[in-house]
Short mmCIF file of C-alpha atoms in Angstrom, two decimals:
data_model
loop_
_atom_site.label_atom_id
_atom_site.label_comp_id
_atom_site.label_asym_id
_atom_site.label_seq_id
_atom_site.Cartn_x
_atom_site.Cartn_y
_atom_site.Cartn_z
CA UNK O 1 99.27 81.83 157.15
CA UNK O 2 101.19 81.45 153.49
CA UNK O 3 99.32 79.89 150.68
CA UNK O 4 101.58 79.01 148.21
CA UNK O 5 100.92 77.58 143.99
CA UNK O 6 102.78 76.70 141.61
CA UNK O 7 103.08 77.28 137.71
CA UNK O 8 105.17 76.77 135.06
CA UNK O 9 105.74 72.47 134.57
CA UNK O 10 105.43 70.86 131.68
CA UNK O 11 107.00 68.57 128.77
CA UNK O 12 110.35 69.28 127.93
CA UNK O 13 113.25 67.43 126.21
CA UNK O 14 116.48 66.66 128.05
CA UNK O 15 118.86 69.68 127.18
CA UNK O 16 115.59 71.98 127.79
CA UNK O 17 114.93 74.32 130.41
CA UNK O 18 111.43 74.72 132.44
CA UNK O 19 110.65 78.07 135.06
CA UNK O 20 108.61 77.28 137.69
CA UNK O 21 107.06 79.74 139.62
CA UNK O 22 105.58 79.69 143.30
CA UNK O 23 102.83 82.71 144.17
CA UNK O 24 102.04 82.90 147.63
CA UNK O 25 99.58 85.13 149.29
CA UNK O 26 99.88 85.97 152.81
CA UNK O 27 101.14 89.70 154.16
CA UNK O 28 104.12 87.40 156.24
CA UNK O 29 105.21 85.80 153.14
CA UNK O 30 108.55 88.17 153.04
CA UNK O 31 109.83 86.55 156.51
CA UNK O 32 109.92 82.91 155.15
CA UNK O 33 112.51 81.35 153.76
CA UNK O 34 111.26 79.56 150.46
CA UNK O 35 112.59 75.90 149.22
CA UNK O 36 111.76 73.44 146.61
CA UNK O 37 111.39 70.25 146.56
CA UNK O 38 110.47 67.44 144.19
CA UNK O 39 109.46 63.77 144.30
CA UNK O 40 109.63 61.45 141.65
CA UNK O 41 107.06 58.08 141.22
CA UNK O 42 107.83 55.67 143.97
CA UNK O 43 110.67 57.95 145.54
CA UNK O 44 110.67 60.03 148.89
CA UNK O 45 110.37 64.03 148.75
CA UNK O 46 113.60 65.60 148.01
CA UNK O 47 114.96 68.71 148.64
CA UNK O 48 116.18 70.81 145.80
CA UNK O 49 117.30 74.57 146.73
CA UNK O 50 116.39 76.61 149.37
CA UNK O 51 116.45 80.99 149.30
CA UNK O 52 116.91 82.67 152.33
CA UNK O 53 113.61 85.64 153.23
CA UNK O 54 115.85 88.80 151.54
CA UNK O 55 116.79 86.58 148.32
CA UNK O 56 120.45 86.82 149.59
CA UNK O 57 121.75 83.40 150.48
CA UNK O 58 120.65 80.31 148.55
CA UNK O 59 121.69 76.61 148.90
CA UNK O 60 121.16 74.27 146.76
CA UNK O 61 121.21 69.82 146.37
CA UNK O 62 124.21 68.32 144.50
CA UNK O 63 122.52 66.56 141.86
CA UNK O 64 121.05 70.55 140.34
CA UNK O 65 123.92 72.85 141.23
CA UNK O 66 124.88 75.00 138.73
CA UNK O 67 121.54 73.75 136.37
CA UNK O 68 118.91 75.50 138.54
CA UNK O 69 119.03 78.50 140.52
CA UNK O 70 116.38 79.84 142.79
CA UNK O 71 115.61 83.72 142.90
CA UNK O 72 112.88 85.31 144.66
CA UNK O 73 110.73 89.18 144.00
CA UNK O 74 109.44 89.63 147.40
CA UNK O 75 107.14 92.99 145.87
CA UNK O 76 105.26 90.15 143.51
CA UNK O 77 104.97 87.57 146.44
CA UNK O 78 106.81 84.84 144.27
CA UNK O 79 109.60 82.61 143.95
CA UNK O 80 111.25 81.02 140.89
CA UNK O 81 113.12 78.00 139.82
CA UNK O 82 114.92 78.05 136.81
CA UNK O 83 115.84 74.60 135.71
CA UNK O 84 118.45 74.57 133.23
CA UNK O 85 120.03 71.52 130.80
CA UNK O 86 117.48 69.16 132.29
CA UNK O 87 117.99 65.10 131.96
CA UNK O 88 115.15 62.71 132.32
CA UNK O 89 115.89 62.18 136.03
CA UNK O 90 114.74 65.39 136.89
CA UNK O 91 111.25 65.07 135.88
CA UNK O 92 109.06 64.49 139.06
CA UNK O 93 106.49 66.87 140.36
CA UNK O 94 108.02 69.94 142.10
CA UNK O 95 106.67 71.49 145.15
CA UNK O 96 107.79 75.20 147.18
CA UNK O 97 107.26 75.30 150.57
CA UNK O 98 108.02 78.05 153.27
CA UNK O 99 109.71 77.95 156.48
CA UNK O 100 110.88 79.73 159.14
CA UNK O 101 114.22 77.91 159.55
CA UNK O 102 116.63 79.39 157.26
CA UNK O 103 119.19 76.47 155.07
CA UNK O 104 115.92 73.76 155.71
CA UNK O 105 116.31 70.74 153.42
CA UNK O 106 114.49 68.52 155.24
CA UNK O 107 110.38 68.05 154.51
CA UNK O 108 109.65 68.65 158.12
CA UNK O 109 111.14 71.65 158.33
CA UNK O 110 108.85 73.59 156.38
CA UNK O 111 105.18 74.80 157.44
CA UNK O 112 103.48 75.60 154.16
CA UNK O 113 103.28 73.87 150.99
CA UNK O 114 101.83 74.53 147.36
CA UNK O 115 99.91 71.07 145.32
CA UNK O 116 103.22 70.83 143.18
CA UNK O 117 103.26 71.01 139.64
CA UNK O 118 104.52 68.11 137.21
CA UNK O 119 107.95 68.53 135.04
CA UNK O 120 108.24 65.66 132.49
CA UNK O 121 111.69 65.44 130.94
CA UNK O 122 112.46 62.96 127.99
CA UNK O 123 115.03 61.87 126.70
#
């Protein structure tokens, strides 16, 4: 069993940068793989980045390469996203999830969630 929540959204202009922050509890929490995902108003969940259980490998969506990157301290039981030169269209509220299956970007691949937390960007 993971438990996962999340910290760190909030207002920001577009150019800004937000970092989230996902603590989980759980002693198996170091054998997950971790992703993010977000979902806007009116919009399905989408996947965002994804960081393998040692922090080695990430993978990440399109639309935030190179603007966020995903890291992970396996000692403090968490797992970041740094969101970098944000535009309105990222704002939506952001979730982390864990899963077993290693590269998941699909919702149903993941077992655990966290209640999200809201990023607002303006512009």
């Amino acid at each position: 069993q993971v438990q996962l929540v999340e910290s760190g959204g909030g207002l920001v202009q577009a150019g800004g940068s937000l970092r989230l922050s996902c603590a989980a509890s759980g002693r198996t929490f170091s054998s997950y793989h971790m992703g993010w995902f977000r979902q806007a108003p009116g919009k399905e969940r989408e996947f965002v980045t994804t960081i393998s259980w040692s922090g080695g490998s990430t993978y990440y969506a399109d639309s935030v390469k190179a603007r966020f990157f995903t890291s992970r301290d396996n000692t403090k039981g968490k797992v970041y996203l740094q969101m970098n030169s944000l535009k309105p269209e990222d704002t939506a509220v952001y979730y982390c999830a864990a899963t077993r299956r290693p590269y998941a970007a699909e919702p149903d691949d993941y077992e655990y969630w966290g209640q999200g937390t809201q990023v607002t960007v303006s512009s």
